[in-house]
Structure formats: structure tokens, C-alpha cells
Coordinates of C-alpha atoms and ligand atoms in Angstrom, one line a residue:
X1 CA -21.6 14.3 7.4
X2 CA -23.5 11.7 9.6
X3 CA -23.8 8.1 7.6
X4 CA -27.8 7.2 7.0
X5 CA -28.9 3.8 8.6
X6 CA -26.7 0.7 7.4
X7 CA -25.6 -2.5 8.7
X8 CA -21.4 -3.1 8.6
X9 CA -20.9 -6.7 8.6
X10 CA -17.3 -7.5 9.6
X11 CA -14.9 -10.6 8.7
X12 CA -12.4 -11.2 11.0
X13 CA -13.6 -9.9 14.4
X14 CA -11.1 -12.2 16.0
X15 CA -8.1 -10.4 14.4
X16 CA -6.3 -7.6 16.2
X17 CA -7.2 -5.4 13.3
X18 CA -10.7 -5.9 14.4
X19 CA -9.7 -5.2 17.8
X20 CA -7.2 -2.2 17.6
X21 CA -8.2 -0.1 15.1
X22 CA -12.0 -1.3 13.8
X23 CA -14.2 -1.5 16.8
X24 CA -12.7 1.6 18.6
X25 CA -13.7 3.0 15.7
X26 CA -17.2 2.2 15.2
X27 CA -17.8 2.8 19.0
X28 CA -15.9 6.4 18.1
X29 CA -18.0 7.3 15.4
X30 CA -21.5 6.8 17.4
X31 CA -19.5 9.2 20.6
X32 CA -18.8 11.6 17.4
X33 CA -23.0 11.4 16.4
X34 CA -21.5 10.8 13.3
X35 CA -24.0 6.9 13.0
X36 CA -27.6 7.1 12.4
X37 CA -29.4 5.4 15.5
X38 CA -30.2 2.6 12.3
X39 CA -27.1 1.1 12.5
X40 CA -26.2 -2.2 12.7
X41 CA -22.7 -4.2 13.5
X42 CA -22.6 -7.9 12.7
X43 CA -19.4 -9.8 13.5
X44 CA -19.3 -13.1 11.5
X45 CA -16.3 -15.7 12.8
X46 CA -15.2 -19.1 13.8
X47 CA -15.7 -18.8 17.3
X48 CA -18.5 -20.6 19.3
X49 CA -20.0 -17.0 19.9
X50 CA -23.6 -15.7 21.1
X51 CA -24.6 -12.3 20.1
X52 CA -23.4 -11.4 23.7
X53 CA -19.7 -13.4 23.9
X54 CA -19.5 -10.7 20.2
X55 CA -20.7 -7.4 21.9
X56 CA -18.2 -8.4 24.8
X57 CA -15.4 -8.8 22.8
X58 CA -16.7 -4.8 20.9
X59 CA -17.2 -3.6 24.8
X60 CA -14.0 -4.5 25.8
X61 CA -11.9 -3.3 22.5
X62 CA -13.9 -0.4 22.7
X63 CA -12.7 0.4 26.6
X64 CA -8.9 -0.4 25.9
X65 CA -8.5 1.8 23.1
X66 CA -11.6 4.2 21.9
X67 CA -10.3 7.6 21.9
X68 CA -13.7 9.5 23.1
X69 CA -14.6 8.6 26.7
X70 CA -16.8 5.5 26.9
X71 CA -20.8 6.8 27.2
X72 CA -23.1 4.1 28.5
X73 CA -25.7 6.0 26.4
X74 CA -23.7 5.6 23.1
X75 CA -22.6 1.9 24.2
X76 CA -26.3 1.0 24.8
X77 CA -27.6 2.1 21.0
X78 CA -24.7 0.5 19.2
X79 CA -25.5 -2.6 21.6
X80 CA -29.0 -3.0 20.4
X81 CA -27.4 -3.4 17.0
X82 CA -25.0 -5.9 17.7
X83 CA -24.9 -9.4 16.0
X84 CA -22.8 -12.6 15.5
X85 CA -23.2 -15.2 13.2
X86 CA -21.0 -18.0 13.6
X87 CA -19.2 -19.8 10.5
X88 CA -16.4 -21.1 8.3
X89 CA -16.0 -19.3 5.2
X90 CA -16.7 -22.0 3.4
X91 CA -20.6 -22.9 4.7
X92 CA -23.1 -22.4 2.8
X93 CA -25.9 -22.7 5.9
X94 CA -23.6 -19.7 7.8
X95 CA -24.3 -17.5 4.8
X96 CA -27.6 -18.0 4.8
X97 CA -27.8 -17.2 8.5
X98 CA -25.8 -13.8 8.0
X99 CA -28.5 -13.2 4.7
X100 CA -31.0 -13.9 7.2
X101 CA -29.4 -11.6 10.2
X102 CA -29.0 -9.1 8.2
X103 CA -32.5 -8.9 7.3
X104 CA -34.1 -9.0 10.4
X105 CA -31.6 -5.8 11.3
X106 CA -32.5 -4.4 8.2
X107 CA -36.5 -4.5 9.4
X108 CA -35.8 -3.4 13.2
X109 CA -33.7 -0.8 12.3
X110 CA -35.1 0.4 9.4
X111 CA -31.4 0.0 7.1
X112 CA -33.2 0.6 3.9
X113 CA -31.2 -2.3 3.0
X114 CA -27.8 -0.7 2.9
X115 CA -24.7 -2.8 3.6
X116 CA -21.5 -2.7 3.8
X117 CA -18.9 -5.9 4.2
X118 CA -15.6 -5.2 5.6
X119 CA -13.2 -7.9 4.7
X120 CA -10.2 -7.8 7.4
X121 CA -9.7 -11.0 6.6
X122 CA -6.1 -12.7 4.9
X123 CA -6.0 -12.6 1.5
X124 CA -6.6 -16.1 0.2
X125 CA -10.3 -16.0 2.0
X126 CA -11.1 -12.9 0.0
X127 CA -12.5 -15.1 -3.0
X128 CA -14.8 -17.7 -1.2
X129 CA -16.4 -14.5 1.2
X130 CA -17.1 -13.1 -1.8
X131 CA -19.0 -16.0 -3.8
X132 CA -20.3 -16.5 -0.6
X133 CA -21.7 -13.1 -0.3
X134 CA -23.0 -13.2 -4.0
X135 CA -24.1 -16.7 -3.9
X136 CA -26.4 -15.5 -0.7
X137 CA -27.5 -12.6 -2.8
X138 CA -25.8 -9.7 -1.0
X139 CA -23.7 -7.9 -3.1
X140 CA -26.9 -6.5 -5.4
X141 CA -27.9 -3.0 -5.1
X142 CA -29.4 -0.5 -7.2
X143 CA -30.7 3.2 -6.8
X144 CA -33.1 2.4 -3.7
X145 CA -29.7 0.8 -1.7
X146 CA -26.2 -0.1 -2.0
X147 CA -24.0 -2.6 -1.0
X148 CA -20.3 -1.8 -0.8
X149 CA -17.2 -4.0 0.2
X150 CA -14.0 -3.2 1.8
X151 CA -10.8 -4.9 1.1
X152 CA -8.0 -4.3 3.3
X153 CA -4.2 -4.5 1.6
X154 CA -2.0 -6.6 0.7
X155 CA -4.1 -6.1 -2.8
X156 CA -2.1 -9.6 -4.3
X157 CA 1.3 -10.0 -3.8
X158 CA 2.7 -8.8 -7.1
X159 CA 0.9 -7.7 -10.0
X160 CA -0.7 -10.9 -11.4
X161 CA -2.2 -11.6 -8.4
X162 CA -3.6 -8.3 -7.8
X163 CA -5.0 -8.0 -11.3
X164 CA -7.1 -11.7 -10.1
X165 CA -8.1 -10.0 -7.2
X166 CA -9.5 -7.8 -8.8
X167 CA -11.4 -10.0 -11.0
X168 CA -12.6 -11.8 -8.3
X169 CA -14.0 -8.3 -6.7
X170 CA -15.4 -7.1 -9.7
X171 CA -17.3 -10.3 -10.6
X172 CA -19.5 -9.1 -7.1
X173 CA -19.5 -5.4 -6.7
X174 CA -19.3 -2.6 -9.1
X175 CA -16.0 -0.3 -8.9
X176 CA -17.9 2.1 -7.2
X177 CA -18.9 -0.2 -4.3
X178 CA -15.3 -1.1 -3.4
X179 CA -13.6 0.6 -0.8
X180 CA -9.2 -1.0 -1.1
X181 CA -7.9 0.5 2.4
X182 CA -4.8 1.9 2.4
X183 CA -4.9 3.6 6.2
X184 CA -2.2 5.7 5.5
X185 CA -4.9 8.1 3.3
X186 CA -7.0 8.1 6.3
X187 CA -4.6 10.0 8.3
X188 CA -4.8 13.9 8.3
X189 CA -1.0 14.9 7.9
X190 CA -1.4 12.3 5.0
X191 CA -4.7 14.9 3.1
X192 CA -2.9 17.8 4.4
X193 CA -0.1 17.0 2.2
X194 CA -2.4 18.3 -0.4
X195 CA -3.6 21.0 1.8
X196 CA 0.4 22.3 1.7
X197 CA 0.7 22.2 -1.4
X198 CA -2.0 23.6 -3.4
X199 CA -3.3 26.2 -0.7
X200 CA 0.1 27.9 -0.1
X201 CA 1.7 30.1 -2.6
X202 CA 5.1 29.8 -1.0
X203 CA 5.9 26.2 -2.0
X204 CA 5.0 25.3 -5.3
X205 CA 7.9 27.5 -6.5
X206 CA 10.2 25.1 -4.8
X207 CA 8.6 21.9 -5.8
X208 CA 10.9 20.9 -8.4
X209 CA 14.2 20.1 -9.7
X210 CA 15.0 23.6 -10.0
X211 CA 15.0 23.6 -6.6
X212 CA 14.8 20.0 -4.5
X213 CA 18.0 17.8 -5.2
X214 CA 16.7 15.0 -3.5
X215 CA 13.7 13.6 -1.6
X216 CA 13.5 11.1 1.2
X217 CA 10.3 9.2 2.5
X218 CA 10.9 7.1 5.1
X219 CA 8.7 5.2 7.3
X220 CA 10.4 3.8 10.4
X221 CA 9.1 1.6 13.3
X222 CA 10.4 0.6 16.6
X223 CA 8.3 -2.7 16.9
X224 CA 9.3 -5.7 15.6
X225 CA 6.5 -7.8 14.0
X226 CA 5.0 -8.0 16.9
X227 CA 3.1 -11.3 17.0
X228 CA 2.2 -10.9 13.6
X229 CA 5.1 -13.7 11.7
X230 CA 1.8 -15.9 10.1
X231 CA 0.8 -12.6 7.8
X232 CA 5.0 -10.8 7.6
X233 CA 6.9 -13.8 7.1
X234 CA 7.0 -14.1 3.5
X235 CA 5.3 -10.9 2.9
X236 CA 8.0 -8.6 3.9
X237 CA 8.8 -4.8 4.7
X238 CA 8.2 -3.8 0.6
X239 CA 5.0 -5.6 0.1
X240 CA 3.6 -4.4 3.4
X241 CA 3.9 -0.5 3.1
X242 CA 6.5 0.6 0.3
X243 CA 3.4 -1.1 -2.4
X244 CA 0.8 1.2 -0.3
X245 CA 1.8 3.4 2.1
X246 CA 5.0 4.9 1.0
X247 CA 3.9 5.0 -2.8
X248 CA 0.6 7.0 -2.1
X249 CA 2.6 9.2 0.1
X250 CA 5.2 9.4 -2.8
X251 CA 2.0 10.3 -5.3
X252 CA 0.5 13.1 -3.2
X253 CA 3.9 14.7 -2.6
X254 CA 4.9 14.3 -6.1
X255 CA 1.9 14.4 -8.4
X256 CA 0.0 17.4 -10.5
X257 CA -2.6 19.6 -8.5
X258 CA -5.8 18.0 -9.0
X259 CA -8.8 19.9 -11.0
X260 CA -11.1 19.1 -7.8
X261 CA -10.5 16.9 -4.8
X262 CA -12.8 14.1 -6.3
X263 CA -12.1 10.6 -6.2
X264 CA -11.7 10.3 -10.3
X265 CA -9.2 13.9 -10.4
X266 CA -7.5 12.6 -7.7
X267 CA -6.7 9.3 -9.0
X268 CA -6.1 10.8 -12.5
X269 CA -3.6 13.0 -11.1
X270 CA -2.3 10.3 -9.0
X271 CA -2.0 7.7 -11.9
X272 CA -0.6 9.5 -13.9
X273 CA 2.5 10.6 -11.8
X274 CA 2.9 6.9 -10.8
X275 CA 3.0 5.6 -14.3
X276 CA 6.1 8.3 -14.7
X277 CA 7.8 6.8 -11.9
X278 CA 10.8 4.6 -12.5
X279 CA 12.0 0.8 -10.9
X280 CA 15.6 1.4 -10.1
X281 CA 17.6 1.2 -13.5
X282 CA 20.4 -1.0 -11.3
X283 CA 18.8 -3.2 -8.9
X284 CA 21.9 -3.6 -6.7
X285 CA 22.7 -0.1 -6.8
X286 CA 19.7 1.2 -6.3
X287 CA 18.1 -1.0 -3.6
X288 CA 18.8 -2.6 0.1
X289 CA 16.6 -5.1 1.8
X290 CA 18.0 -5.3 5.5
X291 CA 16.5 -8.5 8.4
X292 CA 18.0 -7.4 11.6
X293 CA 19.6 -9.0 13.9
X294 CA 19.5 -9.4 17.9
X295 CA 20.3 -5.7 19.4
X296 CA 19.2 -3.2 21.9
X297 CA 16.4 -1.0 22.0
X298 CA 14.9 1.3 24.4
X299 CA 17.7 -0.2 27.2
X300 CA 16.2 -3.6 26.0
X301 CA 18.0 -6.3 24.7
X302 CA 15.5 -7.4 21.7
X303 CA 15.7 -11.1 19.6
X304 CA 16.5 -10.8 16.0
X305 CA 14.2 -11.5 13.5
X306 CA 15.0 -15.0 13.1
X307 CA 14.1 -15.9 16.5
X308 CA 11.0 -14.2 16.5
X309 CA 7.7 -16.7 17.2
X310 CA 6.7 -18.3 13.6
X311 CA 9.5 -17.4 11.4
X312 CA 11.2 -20.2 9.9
X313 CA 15.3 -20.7 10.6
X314 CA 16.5 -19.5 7.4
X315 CA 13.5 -16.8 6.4
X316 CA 15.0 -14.6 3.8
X317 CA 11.9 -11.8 4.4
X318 CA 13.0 -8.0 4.8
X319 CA 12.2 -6.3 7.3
X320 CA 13.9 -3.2 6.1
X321 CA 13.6 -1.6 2.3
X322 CA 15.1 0.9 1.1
X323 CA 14.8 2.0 -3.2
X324 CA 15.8 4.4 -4.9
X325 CA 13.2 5.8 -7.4
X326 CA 12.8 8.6 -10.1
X327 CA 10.1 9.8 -11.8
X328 CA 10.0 10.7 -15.8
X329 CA 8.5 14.1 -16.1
X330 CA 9.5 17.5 -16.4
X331 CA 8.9 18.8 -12.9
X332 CA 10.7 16.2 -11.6
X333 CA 13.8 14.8 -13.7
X334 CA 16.5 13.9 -12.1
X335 CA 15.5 14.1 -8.3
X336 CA 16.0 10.7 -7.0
X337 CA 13.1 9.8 -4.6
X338 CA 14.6 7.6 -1.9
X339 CA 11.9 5.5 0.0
X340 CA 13.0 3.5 3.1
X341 CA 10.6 1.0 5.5
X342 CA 12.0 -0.8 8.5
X343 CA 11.3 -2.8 11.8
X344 CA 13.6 -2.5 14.5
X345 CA 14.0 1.1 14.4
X346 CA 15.4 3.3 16.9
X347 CA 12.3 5.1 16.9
X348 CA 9.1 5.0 15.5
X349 CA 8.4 8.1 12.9
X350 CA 7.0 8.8 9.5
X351 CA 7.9 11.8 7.4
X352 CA 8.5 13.1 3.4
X353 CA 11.4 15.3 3.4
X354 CA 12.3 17.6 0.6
X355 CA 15.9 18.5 0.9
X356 CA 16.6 21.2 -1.5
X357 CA 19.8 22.4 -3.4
X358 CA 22.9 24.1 -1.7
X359 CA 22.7 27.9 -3.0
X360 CA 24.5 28.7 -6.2
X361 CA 26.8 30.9 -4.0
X362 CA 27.7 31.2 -0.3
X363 CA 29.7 34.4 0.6
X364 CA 31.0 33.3 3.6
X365 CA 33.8 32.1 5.0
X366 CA 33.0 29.5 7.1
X367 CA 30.0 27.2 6.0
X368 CA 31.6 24.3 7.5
X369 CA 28.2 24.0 9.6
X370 CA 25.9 24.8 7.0
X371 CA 22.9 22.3 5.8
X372 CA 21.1 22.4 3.1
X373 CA 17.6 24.1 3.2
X374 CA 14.6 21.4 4.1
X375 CA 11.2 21.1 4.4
X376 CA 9.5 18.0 6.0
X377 CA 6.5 17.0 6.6
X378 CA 6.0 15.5 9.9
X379 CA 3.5 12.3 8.9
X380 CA 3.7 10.7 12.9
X381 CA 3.9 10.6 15.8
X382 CA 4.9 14.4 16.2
X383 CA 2.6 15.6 13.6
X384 CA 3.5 18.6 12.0
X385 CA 5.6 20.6 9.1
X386 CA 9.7 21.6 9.6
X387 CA 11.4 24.2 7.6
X388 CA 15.1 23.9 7.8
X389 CA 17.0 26.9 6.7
X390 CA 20.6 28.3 8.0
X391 CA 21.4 31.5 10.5
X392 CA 23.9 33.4 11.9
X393 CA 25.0 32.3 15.1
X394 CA 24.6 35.1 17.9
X395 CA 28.5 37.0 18.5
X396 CA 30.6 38.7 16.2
X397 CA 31.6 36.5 13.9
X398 CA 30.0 35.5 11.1
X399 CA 29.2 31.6 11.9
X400 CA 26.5 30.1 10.4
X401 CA 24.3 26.9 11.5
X402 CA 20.9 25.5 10.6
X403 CA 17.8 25.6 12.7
X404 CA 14.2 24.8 11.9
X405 CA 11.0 26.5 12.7
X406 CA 8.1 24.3 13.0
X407 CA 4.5 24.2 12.9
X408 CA 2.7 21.5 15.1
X409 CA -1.2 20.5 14.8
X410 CA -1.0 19.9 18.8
X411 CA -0.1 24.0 18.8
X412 CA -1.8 25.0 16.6
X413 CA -5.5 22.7 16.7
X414 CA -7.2 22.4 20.0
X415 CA -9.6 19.7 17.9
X416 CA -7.6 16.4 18.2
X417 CA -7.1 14.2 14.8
X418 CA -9.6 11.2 13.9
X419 CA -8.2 8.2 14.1
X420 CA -7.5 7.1 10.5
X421 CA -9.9 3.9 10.4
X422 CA -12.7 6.4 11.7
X423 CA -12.1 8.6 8.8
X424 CA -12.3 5.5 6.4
X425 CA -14.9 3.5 8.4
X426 CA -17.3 7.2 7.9
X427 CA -16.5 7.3 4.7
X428 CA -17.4 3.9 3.7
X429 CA -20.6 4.4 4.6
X430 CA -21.1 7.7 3.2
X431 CA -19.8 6.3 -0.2
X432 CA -17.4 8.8 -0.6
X433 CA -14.3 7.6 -2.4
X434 CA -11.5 9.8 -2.6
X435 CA -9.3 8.6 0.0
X436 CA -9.7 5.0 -1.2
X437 CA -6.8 3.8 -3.7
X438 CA -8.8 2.9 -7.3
X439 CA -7.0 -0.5 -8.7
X440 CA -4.8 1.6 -11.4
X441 CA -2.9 2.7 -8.2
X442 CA -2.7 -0.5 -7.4
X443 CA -1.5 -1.9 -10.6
X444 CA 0.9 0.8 -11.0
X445 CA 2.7 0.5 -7.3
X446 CA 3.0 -3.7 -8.1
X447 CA 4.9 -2.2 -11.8
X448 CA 6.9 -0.3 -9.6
X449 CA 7.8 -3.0 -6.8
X450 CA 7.4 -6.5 -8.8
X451 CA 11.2 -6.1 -10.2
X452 CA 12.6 -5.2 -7.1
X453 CA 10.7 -7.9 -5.5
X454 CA 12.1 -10.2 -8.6
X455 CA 15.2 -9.4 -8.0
X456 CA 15.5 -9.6 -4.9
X457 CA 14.3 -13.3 -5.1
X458 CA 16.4 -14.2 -7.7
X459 CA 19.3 -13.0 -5.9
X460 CA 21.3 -15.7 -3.8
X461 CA 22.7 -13.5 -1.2
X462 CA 20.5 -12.8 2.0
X463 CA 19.1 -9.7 3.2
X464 CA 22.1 -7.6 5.2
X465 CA 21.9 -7.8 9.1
X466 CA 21.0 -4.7 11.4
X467 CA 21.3 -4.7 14.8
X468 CA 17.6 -4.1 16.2
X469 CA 17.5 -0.2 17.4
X470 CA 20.1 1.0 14.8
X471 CA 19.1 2.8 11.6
X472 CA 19.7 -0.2 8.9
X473 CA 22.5 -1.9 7.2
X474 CA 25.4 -0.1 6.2
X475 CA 24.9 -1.3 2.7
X476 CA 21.6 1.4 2.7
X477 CA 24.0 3.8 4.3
X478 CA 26.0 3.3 0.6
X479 CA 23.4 2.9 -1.7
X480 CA 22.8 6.3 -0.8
X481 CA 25.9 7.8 -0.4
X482 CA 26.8 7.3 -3.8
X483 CA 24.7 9.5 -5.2
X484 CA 26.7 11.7 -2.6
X485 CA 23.6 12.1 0.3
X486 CA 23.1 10.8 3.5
X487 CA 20.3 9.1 4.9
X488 CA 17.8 11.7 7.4
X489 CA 17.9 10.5 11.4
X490 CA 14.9 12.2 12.3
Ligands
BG6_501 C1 0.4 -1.6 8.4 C2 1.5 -2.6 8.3 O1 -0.2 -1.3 7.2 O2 0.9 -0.4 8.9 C3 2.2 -2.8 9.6 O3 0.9 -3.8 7.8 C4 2.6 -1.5 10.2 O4 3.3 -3.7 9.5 C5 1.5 -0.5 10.2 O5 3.1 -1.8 11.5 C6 1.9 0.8 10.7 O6 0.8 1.7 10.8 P1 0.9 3.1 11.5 O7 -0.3 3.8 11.3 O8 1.2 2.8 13.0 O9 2.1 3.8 10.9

């Protein structure tokens, strides 16, 4: 699966997206063989940039944080491909410029006229690049070439808005040609969620409510917002990754088994399991939004949220979420999905864990230490699947404990895991949908979220504090324990 020759035009080279994730992944890609020599890389920004100042700023992302060794090679190819065209998003002559880069690269290196635009850009600027881009006549494409755009999330910030963006979007590119990020799809314990369940015969028995009583998603971070208040302040932990991340994950764990791994079965199947899924049916029951509060982490003493660079005094923006969520269906009636984000975290760890039923009958004595049976799947940083059952403790009595066996890509792989933008960014320019969320998803999640989001901003308390480094209010700690469980400390 190598990409043919294409030019990837990207908006928002000055961001740290650009700089983290995007150019490491580019360079990545060509180390992997997996660009045609034909490619080209145009940044398009602000900044009082030459075409060198750009391929700098690419050389020097590429050296912090490129996971295959740097090749001078490999560096030299991409370089001859590298372009800047300097602009506000709003000038017409700066389009024309990038219409007229990109044709010159299309003639040296022979693109065929294939193009993608990668739009890392915020939100409101998504409209005018777009206008731009089919003002300047570069979103056409027919069977000779294609032109594709990529859209990084938030997708709107509640369901109206999404539903304009995608107007917007579809007034430039066909469906097929857009490509909505949600990174989380790009990473591989994320696809081999599906790999678990519909290769094994041992687990779709289990994967039910004959058999789970409860399932918890959570998705915790140590970092604060790290720099970033201009995009989270306002936007908050829901919006960010419970409308995306923690929904898709909640999909592919919960959802039918596809007729083929195609982008249209998958999103069928998907769609339709998050169209069964229920807001909470009492809103203060049912959900916690958290901000925390000055604490300790990692032997640090760390400012609260409020103090953090950018946020305003009295910000009322979670930075922890937690719902509680169930999904109308047969297979899974009456499990309560619980789905928690959160800054501030004593550690940083994603995972989907399936806690099943106690037995139906213990013959034992003493099951004072006794679990219930578990399986997780280990999303980051320790990548892997747990199985929690109970066993007899070694001696002569009969005393019982839980322990876990585990499986563990680093153990049992020797080929390390693509990043997941280098996943997305090949896939892009393959055209190859699948791991893409099609706007139903996106329409759905907002159904999901927008009355929890209401709610939440029609209510006039605030969010409740958390030290920074603890696991969340203890109002979370309640919402769950009523329905008699207790939140996972992984
Ligand atoms: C992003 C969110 O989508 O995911 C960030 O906007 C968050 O707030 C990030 O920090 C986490 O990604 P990962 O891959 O490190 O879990």
C-alpha cells in the first residue's frame, strides 16, 4: 500500500498539531517507502516564510519526534518537494499563489493532479479555506484525479453547527473526498478492537447482558491543557473526546459485526448501534463534569485550572466528564455504559473494560477477596488485552483472590505500532475510508452529547473541584456508586 504521486497542502503548519503529530508523520511515511518519489508538501501560513524558513520548521519537527531514524536520503526527496505559500485565509492573491504552486509541483513531479488539503486549522477558518479553495478551482476532480480534504474535529460544537459544517464541506468536495479525523481510529489497539471481537470464538458468548453487568470507558490524562486554553477553554473535556474518541470507542466495542470491514458496513453497523444509544434519562444522576483544582502530581505541585495561562477567572469549562449511557437493543439492555474523560489525572491511560456479572453461585466460604471476572482492553500507553478472573491462593485453605493474565503487543510483536496520524495521513492519500468517521457518526455522537452539554449550561451550579493528580470529584465517585459500582483505577 504505497500512495501514487500527490501533493498534501497543509493549513496550519504553525500549530503544534502540525508540528507533533503531522510532519513526523509525513517524514515517517517516506522512511516507511510507503510515498511515491512524486510527492509534494506545501505548508500555507501567516508567517513571513521562504520555502526554506518552511522545510526548516518540517526538518526540525521531523528530528524531535519522527519515530524511524532520520535518513538524509529520505530527508533530501521529501525536500525537493517542499513549498510555502504565505497568506491570510482570507486573500484572494494567496490562493491564487497556492493554485499556482501547486501546479508547478504537479508538472515537476508528475502528481497527475492529485491533491489533498489537510485542514488543521480552528474551526471558524474551515468555511473561508474552503471557498477559497473552490473559488481558486481546487476542490474539482473527476476519474483522471481526485481532490480530497481533511477536517480535523471539533466537527461543530453541538449538532446544529455540525450539520452547517457539513454544508459548508459538501458545497466543495463530494462525501467521498472528505476525510473527518478522529485519531483515535488511527490507533491499532483502537482496529484491533474489532480484531477481538469478530476473530475470537471465545468472546462473543460473553458480549452481552447475559453476561457483562457493566462497562467502563475511560480515557484519563496526566497533562493539564498544556498551552492549549485558546482552543479548551470553552470547548471542554465532553466536546473534545467523549463526542469523538470515547463514542467511536464505545461503537466498536458495542456495535453488530460488520458484513465486511468497508467504510459503508462499518459505518452502517456503527450508526446503527449509536442511534440505539441513550442520553442519560436523569441528567444529575447520570452525569459529572469535574475542573480541578491546584494539587500534586508526579511530586509536583501543579496550578489549578483556573490559573492556567488564557482561562478566564470564573471559566465554568470541564475538564473532567463522566456519563452514564445505555444503549436500546437487545444484546445490550440494561448494561449501563459509563464513559469518563479527564485532565489532571494521576496517570495517563486509556482502556474499555468489560466487567462481567458475579457468578450465579460461589461455593465457598470466604469470597471476601473475590472480584468480579474482567476483560479490558488496554487502548495506551501499555498496549495490550487483561483478563481478570479469580484463583485459589497457594496453602491449604481454600482462599480466593483475583489475578489477570495479560497479553501485550510489546511481547508479543517485534514490529512496533504506526503512529496513528501515519496510518490516517496513508490513508488519505490512498482514499481509503474506513477509519474515517462518515457525518451520521457525527450527527449521532452531538444527539448523544447536546443534552448533556444543555444541561450542563443551563445549570447554575459550577463544575465540582478535583485536586490535580486525584481520580475526579467525589460527586463521579457517587454517580456511580448508585447503581452499586465503583469507578476502575487502572
Ligand atoms: C485530542 C484532544 O483529540 O486527544 C486532546 O483534543 C487530548 O485534548 C488528545 O490531549 C489525546 O490524544 P492521545 O492520542 O494522546 O490519547
Amino acid at each position: 500500500r504505497v500512495a501514487g504521486p500527490c501533493v498534501l497542502v497543509m493549513f496550519g503548519v504553525t500549530g503544534d498539531l502540525s508540528r507533533k503529530k503531522l510532519m513526523p508523520a509525513v517524514y515517517d511515511l517516506a522512511n516507511r517507502g510507503l510515498l511515491p518519489p512524486g510527492f509534494g508538501l506545501v505548508g500555507f501560513a501567516r508567517r513571513d516564510w521562504e520555502d526554506e524558513d518552511f522545510a526548516k520548521v518540517v526538518h526540525d519537527a521531523v528530528a524531535e519526534r519522527a519515530r524511524t531514524p532520520f535518513r538524509e536520503e529520505v530527508w533530501e526527496q521529501l525536500l525537493e518537494g517542499i513549498r510555502f505559500v504565505r497568506g491570510e485565509f482570507d486573500d484572494n492573491d494567496a490562493f491564487e499563489r497556492l493554485a499556482n504552486t501547486i501546479r508547478e509541483l504537479d508538472e515537476e513531479r508528475g502528481t497527475g493532479g492529485n491533491h489533498a488539503f489537510y485542514l488543521s486549522i480552528p474551526p471558524r477558518s474551515f468555511e473561508t479555506v474552503i471557498s477559497q479553495l473552490k473559488r481558486h478551482g481546487m476542490t474539482g476532480h473527476d476519474s483522471s484525479h481526485w481532490s480530497r480534504v481533511v477536517i480535523e474535529k471539533p466537527f461543530g460544537h453541538d449538532l446544529e453547527s455540525a450539520r452547517d459544517l457539513d454544508e459548508i464541506i459538501s458545497s466543495a468536495f463530494s462525501p467521498e473526498s472528505v476525510f473527518r479525523i478522529d485519531h483515535y481510529l488511527g490507533k491499532e489497539t483502537v482496529q484491533n478492537i474489532m480484531a477481538f471481537r469478530f476473530a475470537n470464538q471465545i468472546f462473543e458468548p460473553i458480549w452481552n447482558n447475559h453476561y457483562v453487568s457493566h462497562v467502563q470507558i475511560t480515557m484519563a490524562e496526566d497533562i493539564g491543557i498544556a498551552g492549549r486554553a485558546g482552543y479548551y477553554d470553552g470547548i471542554g473535556a465532553a466536546r473534545d473526546v467523549i463526542q469523538n474518541h470515547l463514542l467511536q470507542l464505545m461503537a466498536l466495542t458495542a456495535m453488530e459485526e460488520p458484513t465486511s470491514f468497508d467504510a459503508k458496513q462499518l459505518c452502517a453497523e456503527k450508526t446503527k448501534v449509536l442511534a440505539a444509544i441513550q442520553p442519560p434519562d436523569d441528567m444529575f444522576a447520570q452525569t459529572c463534569r469535574g475542573q480541578y483544582v491546584a494539587g500534586r502530581q508526579g511530586g509536583e505541585r501543579v496550578r489549578g485550572y483556573l490559573e492556567e495561562d488564557g482561562v478566564g477567572p470564573r471559566s465554568r469549562t470541564e475538564t473532567y466528564a463522566a456519563v452514564r449511557l445505555t444503549i436500546d437493543n437487545r444484546r445490550w439492555a440494561g448494561v449501563p455504559f459509563y464513559l469518563r474523560t479527564a485532565k489532571r489525572m494521576p496517570r495517563r491511560v486509556t482502556e474499555v473494560a468489560l466487567n462481567l456479572q458475579r457468578a450465579p453461585h460461589l461455593p465457598f466460604s470466604d469470597t471476601a477477596a473475590l472480584g468480579t471476572n474482567a476483560v479490558v482492553l488496554r487502548i495506551q500507553p501499555d498496549e495490550g488485552v487483561t483478563l481478570r478472573f479469580g484463583a485459589k491462593v497457594p496453602g491449604t485453605q481454600m482462599e480466593l483472590r483475583d489475578v489477570t493474565m495479560d497479553f501485550a503487543y510489546g511481547s508479543s510483536f517485534t514490529e512496533a505500532s504506526p503512529e496513528a496520524y501515519e496510518r490516517l495521513i496513508l490513508d488519505v492519500l490512498l482514499g481509503d475510508p474506513p477509519l474515517f468517521p462518515q457525518h451520521e457518526e457525527v450527527e449521532l455522537a452531538w444527539k448523544i452529547l447536546d443534552p448533556v452539554l444543555d444541561f450542563w449550561a443551563e445549570s447554575n451550579t459550577p463544575p465540582c473541584e478535583y485536586p490535580a493528580g486525584s481520580w475526579g470529584p467525589s460527586e463521579a465517585d457517587e454517580m456511580i456508586a448508585r447503581d452499586g459500582f465503583i469507578w476502575r483505577r487502572p
